[in-house]
Short mmCIF file of C-alpha atoms in Angstrom, two decimals:
data_model
loop_
_atom_site.label_atom_id
_atom_site.label_comp_id
_atom_site.label_asym_id
_atom_site.label_seq_id
_atom_site.Cartn_x
_atom_site.Cartn_y
_atom_site.Cartn_z
CA UNK A 10 50.84 56.20 71.81
CA UNK A 11 53.39 58.16 73.79
CA UNK A 12 56.09 55.63 72.91
CA UNK A 13 55.35 56.02 69.19
CA UNK A 14 55.55 59.81 69.41
CA UNK A 15 58.84 59.60 71.33
CA UNK A 16 60.19 57.14 68.78
CA UNK A 17 59.32 59.36 65.82
CA UNK A 18 60.74 62.42 67.56
CA UNK A 19 63.99 60.69 68.51
CA UNK A 20 64.49 59.25 65.01
CA UNK A 21 63.89 62.72 63.54
CA UNK A 22 66.40 64.31 65.92
CA UNK A 23 68.98 61.62 65.19
CA UNK A 24 68.45 62.11 61.47
CA UNK A 25 68.89 65.87 61.80
CA UNK A 26 72.04 65.44 63.89
CA UNK A 27 73.76 62.93 61.63
CA UNK A 28 72.55 63.71 58.13
CA UNK A 29 72.19 67.48 58.17
CA UNK A 30 75.54 68.32 59.79
CA UNK A 31 78.09 70.42 57.94
CA UNK A 32 80.64 67.61 57.75
CA UNK A 33 79.66 64.77 55.45
CA UNK A 34 78.63 61.58 57.18
CA UNK A 35 79.92 58.27 55.94
CA UNK A 36 77.49 55.80 54.42
CA UNK A 37 78.09 53.28 57.21
CA UNK A 38 76.90 55.77 59.82
CA UNK A 39 73.83 56.63 57.77
CA UNK A 40 73.02 52.95 57.21
CA UNK A 41 73.46 52.18 60.90
CA UNK A 42 71.35 55.13 62.05
CA UNK A 43 68.64 54.34 59.53
CA UNK A 44 68.59 50.66 60.45
CA UNK A 45 68.40 51.48 64.17
CA UNK A 46 65.52 53.85 63.53
CA UNK A 47 63.67 51.28 61.43
CA UNK A 48 64.13 48.58 64.06
CA UNK A 49 62.97 50.92 66.83
CA UNK A 50 59.83 51.94 64.94
CA UNK A 51 59.23 48.28 64.03
CA UNK A 52 59.43 47.25 67.69
CA UNK A 53 57.02 50.01 68.68
CA UNK A 54 54.62 48.97 65.91
CA UNK A 55 54.90 45.33 66.96
CA UNK A 56 54.13 46.16 70.58
CA UNK A 57 51.25 48.48 69.75
CA UNK A 58 49.59 46.91 66.68
CA UNK A 59 50.87 43.35 66.39
CA UNK A 60 53.50 41.29 64.64
CA UNK A 61 52.24 41.84 61.09
CA UNK A 62 52.26 45.62 61.48
CA UNK A 63 55.80 45.50 62.89
CA UNK A 64 57.03 43.38 60.00
CA UNK A 65 55.37 45.70 57.49
CA UNK A 66 56.98 48.75 59.09
CA UNK A 67 60.43 47.11 59.06
CA UNK A 68 60.03 45.97 55.44
CA UNK A 69 58.78 49.34 54.19
CA UNK A 70 61.44 51.22 56.16
CA UNK A 71 64.19 48.96 54.85
CA UNK A 72 63.10 49.48 51.25
CA UNK A 73 62.90 53.25 51.75
CA UNK A 74 66.34 53.32 53.37
CA UNK A 75 67.80 51.24 50.55
CA UNK A 76 66.28 53.51 47.91
CA UNK A 77 67.42 56.68 49.69
CA UNK A 78 70.98 55.35 49.79
CA UNK A 79 71.10 54.82 46.03
CA UNK A 80 69.39 51.48 45.52
CA UNK A 81 68.92 49.90 42.07
CA UNK A 82 72.34 51.22 41.02
CA UNK A 83 70.93 53.31 38.17
CA UNK A 84 72.07 56.69 39.46
CA UNK A 85 74.14 57.42 36.36
CA UNK A 86 77.60 58.88 36.43
CA UNK A 87 78.73 56.66 39.27
CA UNK A 88 81.88 55.46 37.54
CA UNK A 89 84.16 56.15 40.48
CA UNK A 90 86.24 59.12 41.55
CA UNK A 91 87.85 61.52 39.12
CA UNK A 92 91.40 60.68 38.07
CA UNK A 93 94.17 62.73 39.70
CA UNK A 94 95.34 65.81 37.82
CA UNK A 95 98.31 65.48 35.51
CA UNK A 96 101.55 66.56 37.20
CA UNK A 97 103.56 69.45 35.85
CA UNK A 98 106.45 68.44 33.61
CA UNK A 99 109.85 68.21 35.25
CA UNK A 100 112.18 71.10 34.57
CA UNK A 101 114.95 70.37 32.12
CA UNK A 102 118.64 70.29 33.00
CA UNK A 103 119.85 73.61 34.34
CA UNK A 104 116.35 74.81 35.15
CA UNK A 105 115.11 75.24 38.66
CA UNK A 106 111.65 74.14 39.72
CA UNK A 107 109.43 76.81 41.24
CA UNK A 108 108.86 75.99 44.90
CA UNK A 109 106.05 77.40 47.01
CA UNK A 110 107.58 80.19 49.10
CA UNK A 111 105.50 79.43 52.17
CA UNK A 112 106.64 75.81 52.35
CA UNK A 113 110.32 75.84 51.41
CA UNK A 114 113.12 78.36 51.41
CA UNK A 115 114.49 78.28 47.85
CA UNK A 116 117.94 79.51 48.97
CA UNK A 117 118.38 76.99 51.80
CA UNK A 118 119.95 74.34 49.56
CA UNK A 119 122.45 76.82 48.14
CA UNK A 120 123.46 77.95 51.64
CA UNK A 121 123.84 74.38 52.86
CA UNK A 122 125.92 73.40 49.82
CA UNK A 123 128.21 76.44 50.23
CA UNK A 124 128.76 75.60 53.90
CA UNK A 125 129.44 71.96 53.04
CA UNK A 126 131.99 72.98 50.39
CA UNK A 127 133.76 75.19 52.95
CA UNK A 128 133.93 72.33 55.47
CA UNK A 129 135.03 69.69 52.94
CA UNK A 130 138.71 70.77 52.67
CA UNK A 131 139.02 70.81 56.47
CA UNK A 132 137.94 67.17 56.75
CA UNK A 133 140.17 65.76 54.02
#
């Protein structure tokens, strides 16, 4: 009986650690953790109650895991990710695009071009 209690407690702790974290957990990790928990509880049930009980636990746990992960495919609205937003139109000729001030210095190109134009007569 102690093994069963330890198994239930450890599966609960693992579930709390992986599923209830602040960062989202990938579906592969959830599937793997759920499958490991189901197999562990199935082994405990097999050792304690017999082969039929272990198989029933594994079957019921697998169906519950499958349903909790979105089984049957009838969730509705699962048509994939949203399309990317439409980009802003390009500025016309003679217009300057607005650049984010924190990323780029808008005057840097003008300074570099002026310096290049000063150096150009020296090189020719």
